[in-house]
XYZ file of C-alpha atoms in Angstrom:
357
model
C 120.958 60.755 179.878
C 119.469 64.080 179.998
C 118.756 64.459 176.702
C 117.187 60.972 175.946
C 113.703 61.859 174.940
C 113.020 58.341 176.189
C 111.322 58.284 179.622
C 114.110 57.841 181.938
C 114.252 54.707 185.193
C 116.794 55.534 187.182
C 117.345 59.034 189.690
C 121.048 59.110 188.322
C 119.024 60.107 184.584
C 117.220 63.041 186.565
C 117.905 66.015 187.232
C 116.682 68.023 190.376
C 113.476 65.739 191.306
C 115.228 64.438 194.561
C 112.481 66.077 196.638
C 109.475 64.680 194.650
C 111.322 61.222 193.958
C 112.080 60.791 198.249
C 107.979 61.629 198.706
C 106.559 59.354 196.160
C 108.861 56.439 197.883
C 107.729 57.699 200.993
C 104.122 57.945 199.827
C 104.325 54.180 198.558
C 105.904 53.214 201.633
C 103.837 54.540 204.126
C 100.545 54.533 202.474
C 97.835 52.699 200.411
C 97.288 54.838 198.128
C 100.221 57.964 196.468
C 98.522 59.774 193.403
C 101.067 61.547 191.397
C 100.120 64.853 188.936
C 101.151 67.354 187.213
C 100.583 68.109 183.701
C 101.401 66.371 180.347
C 105.028 66.100 179.516
C 106.349 67.436 183.332
C 108.274 64.093 183.906
C 105.667 61.922 186.140
C 105.819 58.352 184.025
C 109.887 58.694 184.594
C 109.216 59.326 187.909
C 107.242 56.807 188.584
C 109.705 53.867 187.559
C 112.418 55.481 188.627
C 111.329 55.293 192.112
C 109.547 51.801 191.085
C 113.683 51.112 190.727
C 114.264 52.132 194.145
C 111.640 50.837 195.572
C 112.429 47.877 198.291
C 109.371 45.888 197.049
C 108.038 44.542 194.091
C 106.037 46.663 191.628
C 104.174 46.616 188.945
C 103.399 49.362 185.792
C 100.161 49.170 183.445
C 99.971 52.331 181.214
C 95.716 53.268 181.352
C 96.184 54.851 177.877
C 98.053 51.695 175.982
C 94.680 49.377 178.520
C 92.578 51.743 176.623
C 94.389 51.538 173.321
C 94.004 48.049 173.219
C 90.825 48.156 173.978
C 89.589 50.627 171.352
C 88.487 53.022 174.058
C 86.786 50.506 176.019
C 89.072 48.614 178.836
C 88.025 45.542 179.755
C 88.775 42.989 182.158
C 90.272 40.745 179.546
C 92.371 43.841 178.484
C 93.909 44.773 182.250
C 94.319 40.681 183.232
C 95.630 39.910 180.106
C 98.369 42.794 180.849
C 99.266 42.184 184.690
C 99.682 38.433 183.797
C 102.446 39.929 181.135
C 103.596 41.566 183.664
C 103.258 38.901 186.376
C 105.206 36.330 184.420
C 108.285 38.920 183.494
C 107.123 39.620 179.934
C 105.542 42.708 179.892
C 107.165 45.678 179.912
C 107.311 47.144 182.592
C 107.747 44.389 186.059
C 110.331 45.715 188.254
C 109.990 42.312 190.146
C 113.618 42.715 190.835
C 114.466 39.250 189.466
C 111.789 36.457 191.078
C 110.201 33.968 189.170
C 106.365 34.519 190.343
C 105.223 31.184 189.401
C 107.900 29.820 191.896
C 106.700 31.459 194.695
C 105.022 29.547 197.374
C 101.616 31.250 197.788
C 100.302 29.173 200.764
C 98.500 27.673 197.682
C 97.312 29.333 195.525
C 98.407 27.993 192.155
C 99.263 30.842 189.873
C 97.686 30.968 186.542
C 97.475 34.345 186.029
C 95.539 34.071 182.266
C 92.766 32.674 184.457
C 92.456 34.478 186.679
C 89.892 37.310 187.458
C 91.411 40.697 188.534
C 90.099 40.521 192.166
C 92.621 37.063 192.387
C 95.303 38.647 190.460
C 95.356 41.677 193.486
C 95.129 38.942 195.750
C 98.449 36.980 194.212
C 100.467 40.482 194.078
C 98.897 40.999 197.821
C 100.541 37.176 199.210
C 103.321 38.371 197.152
C 104.051 41.323 198.933
C 103.256 39.393 202.334
C 106.021 36.625 201.275
C 108.627 39.414 200.287
C 107.645 41.525 203.547
C 107.590 44.382 202.026
C 104.029 45.872 200.302
C 103.755 45.502 196.253
C 103.177 47.765 194.994
C 100.108 48.146 191.600
C 100.676 51.443 189.445
C 99.031 52.989 186.604
C 100.109 55.660 184.859
C 97.219 58.058 182.756
C 94.960 56.433 185.154
C 92.378 58.540 184.354
C 91.566 56.329 181.272
C 90.143 54.058 183.888
C 87.170 55.724 183.728
C 86.872 53.996 180.967
C 86.862 50.367 182.547
C 83.481 48.390 181.666
C 79.687 49.832 181.387
C 79.651 52.256 185.151
C 82.483 54.582 184.388
C 85.512 52.673 186.013
C 82.877 52.089 188.856
C 83.638 48.131 189.475
C 87.994 48.712 189.168
C 86.954 51.230 191.937
C 85.506 48.819 194.157
C 87.678 45.599 193.503
C 90.375 48.321 194.411
C 89.065 49.720 197.170
C 88.113 45.629 198.794
C 92.032 45.447 198.507
C 92.449 48.914 200.629
C 90.380 47.437 203.016
C 91.334 43.520 203.221
C 95.457 43.349 201.433
C 97.495 45.594 203.865
C 100.489 43.923 201.312
C 99.325 45.523 198.598
C 99.294 49.242 197.370
C 98.365 51.264 194.224
C 100.023 54.486 192.592
C 97.872 56.473 190.183
C 99.390 58.857 188.249
C 97.042 61.183 185.685
C 98.148 64.426 183.252
C 94.052 65.236 183.450
C 94.206 66.565 187.260
C 90.478 67.107 187.942
C 89.782 63.719 185.629
C 91.423 62.134 187.774
C 90.361 62.776 191.300
C 86.710 62.901 190.197
C 87.705 59.787 188.924
C 88.538 57.966 192.214
C 86.795 59.873 194.117
C 88.407 59.949 197.294
C 86.116 62.961 198.378
C 83.757 61.978 196.962
C 80.574 60.359 199.328
C 79.167 58.641 195.788
C 82.873 56.539 195.401
C 83.400 53.398 196.496
C 87.021 55.157 197.312
C 85.420 57.881 199.114
C 87.416 58.577 202.998
C 90.469 56.449 201.936
C 93.749 57.821 203.098
C 96.674 58.760 200.115
C 99.083 60.566 199.495
C 99.739 62.526 196.581
C 102.779 64.420 195.150
C 103.013 67.471 192.659
C 105.401 67.238 189.599
C 105.955 71.082 188.488
C 107.252 72.679 185.780
C 110.698 74.254 186.217
C 111.165 77.627 187.259
C 112.625 79.683 185.028
C 116.635 79.695 186.258
C 116.721 76.064 186.915
C 114.939 75.652 183.277
C 118.579 77.219 181.487
C 120.499 75.081 184.722
C 118.771 72.205 183.094
C 119.731 72.442 179.765
C 123.693 74.160 180.174
C 123.691 70.505 182.382
C 122.654 68.563 179.239
C 125.291 69.996 177.095
C 127.814 69.663 179.313
C 127.119 65.683 179.427
C 127.473 65.712 176.237
C 130.485 67.965 175.190
C 128.587 71.345 173.863
C 129.458 74.845 174.462
C 126.312 76.356 173.743
C 125.850 79.770 174.308
C 123.813 81.560 177.235
C 121.535 83.637 174.426
C 120.566 80.305 172.282
C 119.652 78.674 175.894
C 117.660 81.715 177.231
C 115.746 81.837 174.062
C 114.841 77.961 174.301
C 113.523 78.753 177.640
C 111.880 81.940 176.664
C 109.566 79.406 174.205
C 109.066 76.340 175.756
C 109.196 78.171 178.802
C 110.132 74.994 182.872
C 108.029 71.981 180.978
C 110.725 68.701 180.713
C 109.421 67.089 177.687
C 110.282 70.222 175.704
C 113.295 71.347 176.606
C 115.291 67.400 176.905
C 113.221 67.683 172.756
C 115.352 70.800 172.428
C 118.335 69.743 173.547
C 118.530 66.683 171.863
C 117.997 68.465 168.622
C 120.523 70.698 169.237
C 122.934 68.359 170.153
C 122.174 66.128 167.373
C 121.893 69.469 164.753
C 124.167 71.946 166.006
C 122.103 74.971 165.251
C 119.805 76.343 168.134
C 117.261 78.030 165.333
C 116.688 74.072 163.474
C 117.057 72.920 167.220
C 113.789 74.624 167.682
C 112.157 74.390 164.833
C 112.347 70.579 165.279
C 111.117 71.016 168.653
C 108.081 73.204 167.594
C 107.621 71.262 164.491
C 106.746 67.807 166.898
C 105.045 69.921 169.641
C 103.133 70.938 166.692
C 101.829 67.679 165.445
C 101.772 66.328 169.205
C 99.523 68.517 170.352
C 97.007 68.761 167.527
C 96.250 65.094 167.958
C 95.487 65.756 171.320
C 93.457 68.685 170.046
C 91.880 66.414 167.613
C 90.817 64.216 170.311
C 89.527 66.317 172.334
C 87.187 68.069 169.654
C 85.531 64.558 168.805
C 84.223 65.312 172.629
C 83.322 68.977 171.959
C 84.216 71.457 169.051
C 83.832 73.741 171.433
C 86.566 72.661 173.357
C 88.843 73.940 171.351
C 86.918 77.306 170.423
C 87.427 77.792 173.930
C 91.196 77.092 174.246
C 91.558 79.557 170.197
C 89.353 82.436 172.320
C 92.393 82.011 175.438
C 94.949 81.857 173.077
C 93.927 85.291 171.141
C 94.064 86.710 174.618
C 89.709 87.054 175.527
C 90.993 85.578 179.048
C 87.513 86.807 180.184
C 84.368 84.809 180.475
C 81.506 87.490 178.343
C 85.165 87.098 175.968
C 85.611 83.677 175.442
C 81.576 82.723 175.247
C 81.136 85.846 172.551
C 84.334 84.193 170.842
C 82.508 80.791 171.254
C 79.010 82.049 169.714
C 80.126 83.339 166.798
C 82.096 80.202 165.651
C 79.069 77.527 167.126
C 75.782 79.608 167.663
C 74.159 80.382 170.973
C 75.366 78.476 174.278
C 74.321 78.466 177.620
C 75.637 79.653 180.342
C 75.502 76.020 182.125
C 77.364 74.336 179.043
C 79.776 76.938 178.797
C 80.650 76.649 182.794
C 80.504 72.510 182.422
C 83.204 73.014 179.297
C 85.314 75.837 181.202
C 85.250 73.240 184.173
C 86.219 70.281 182.088
C 89.460 72.179 180.622
C 90.461 73.097 184.084
C 90.076 69.681 185.214
C 91.883 67.677 181.916
C 95.038 70.675 182.166
C 94.468 72.224 179.503
C 93.396 75.715 181.169
C 94.043 77.347 185.003
C 91.870 80.308 186.448
C 93.681 82.944 188.106
C 92.725 86.532 189.054
C 89.458 86.351 187.450
C 90.807 84.965 184.060
C 91.543 81.624 182.123
C 95.064 81.242 180.279
C 96.529 78.198 178.659
C 98.929 76.437 181.120
C 101.437 75.215 178.553
C 102.684 78.132 176.706
C 103.725 75.352 173.391
C 100.151 74.564 174.123
C 99.551 78.696 173.482
C 101.491 79.218 169.822
C 99.850 75.973 168.622
C 96.203 77.288 169.911
C 97.437 80.505 168.192
C 98.772 79.552 164.218
């Protein structure tokens, strides 16, 4: 159902994402590494799970945010291996194992005791499973930029293990998704000479918001699915407020379906969005209070460097050009703002509205 607020897991549950889904499946089959990028709430997790469901080999799904939370902000080797153990043994939240009992697979003398194994050992097990099944096994990390909190070296040890698997385990592939696209690229370092993954070949699939007409079509299709004939003006108003980000459109459609009132549906959607976005802004503010000051400045229409800096200095005191440049660059990498035509803008219009309040 299109208006189910939970992440989708099958192709038939999705709307107009066939091109992206086929690209992900092609990446899984033909490339050692596949990246799925896009801003928050655009549907990357749904596409990943749908692709793992259709992929002809086995797939293991780990949410790096869950690993980050389980480790209280620091991802240890034991956190990852414990989660992988649960998934391998069929007890994790998402393991696309095709009904296979991993403990009964003959892996050429390797005894599977995931809880007693290190990360590299588990990668070798997954590689052997891929070899035995005749199809490359996939290990997928959702919101993989959080893996930079692995260990004490910014995730370098984890990347070194993945680089070793890339070089010596041909029956194992990796998928990484990221909303903070710049941070994901920086963490993986596929184009950074100092990174263990430098120079490795990869496929990249970008998931974009719907254009306006497709957003309206999505809402019409969702309402038709639940038997509602909704006035076009209500649909247009919702798209004007929420733009083409599927997460917000699903929330609105679900609330309209349940409440039957366009005004209340939009208010409820915005209330939830406000709560989620404010939590994200609080997390951002903990990194630096100036991040939120910059975002507020941009949301007010101060798109140029000088205007943003004047606002920040008025609120928090002097700031150097170098520090200002770093903060703006980081906000771009985290997917909050975009630079175009010499100025900056907030990418998500709903975030912009919340910042203006």
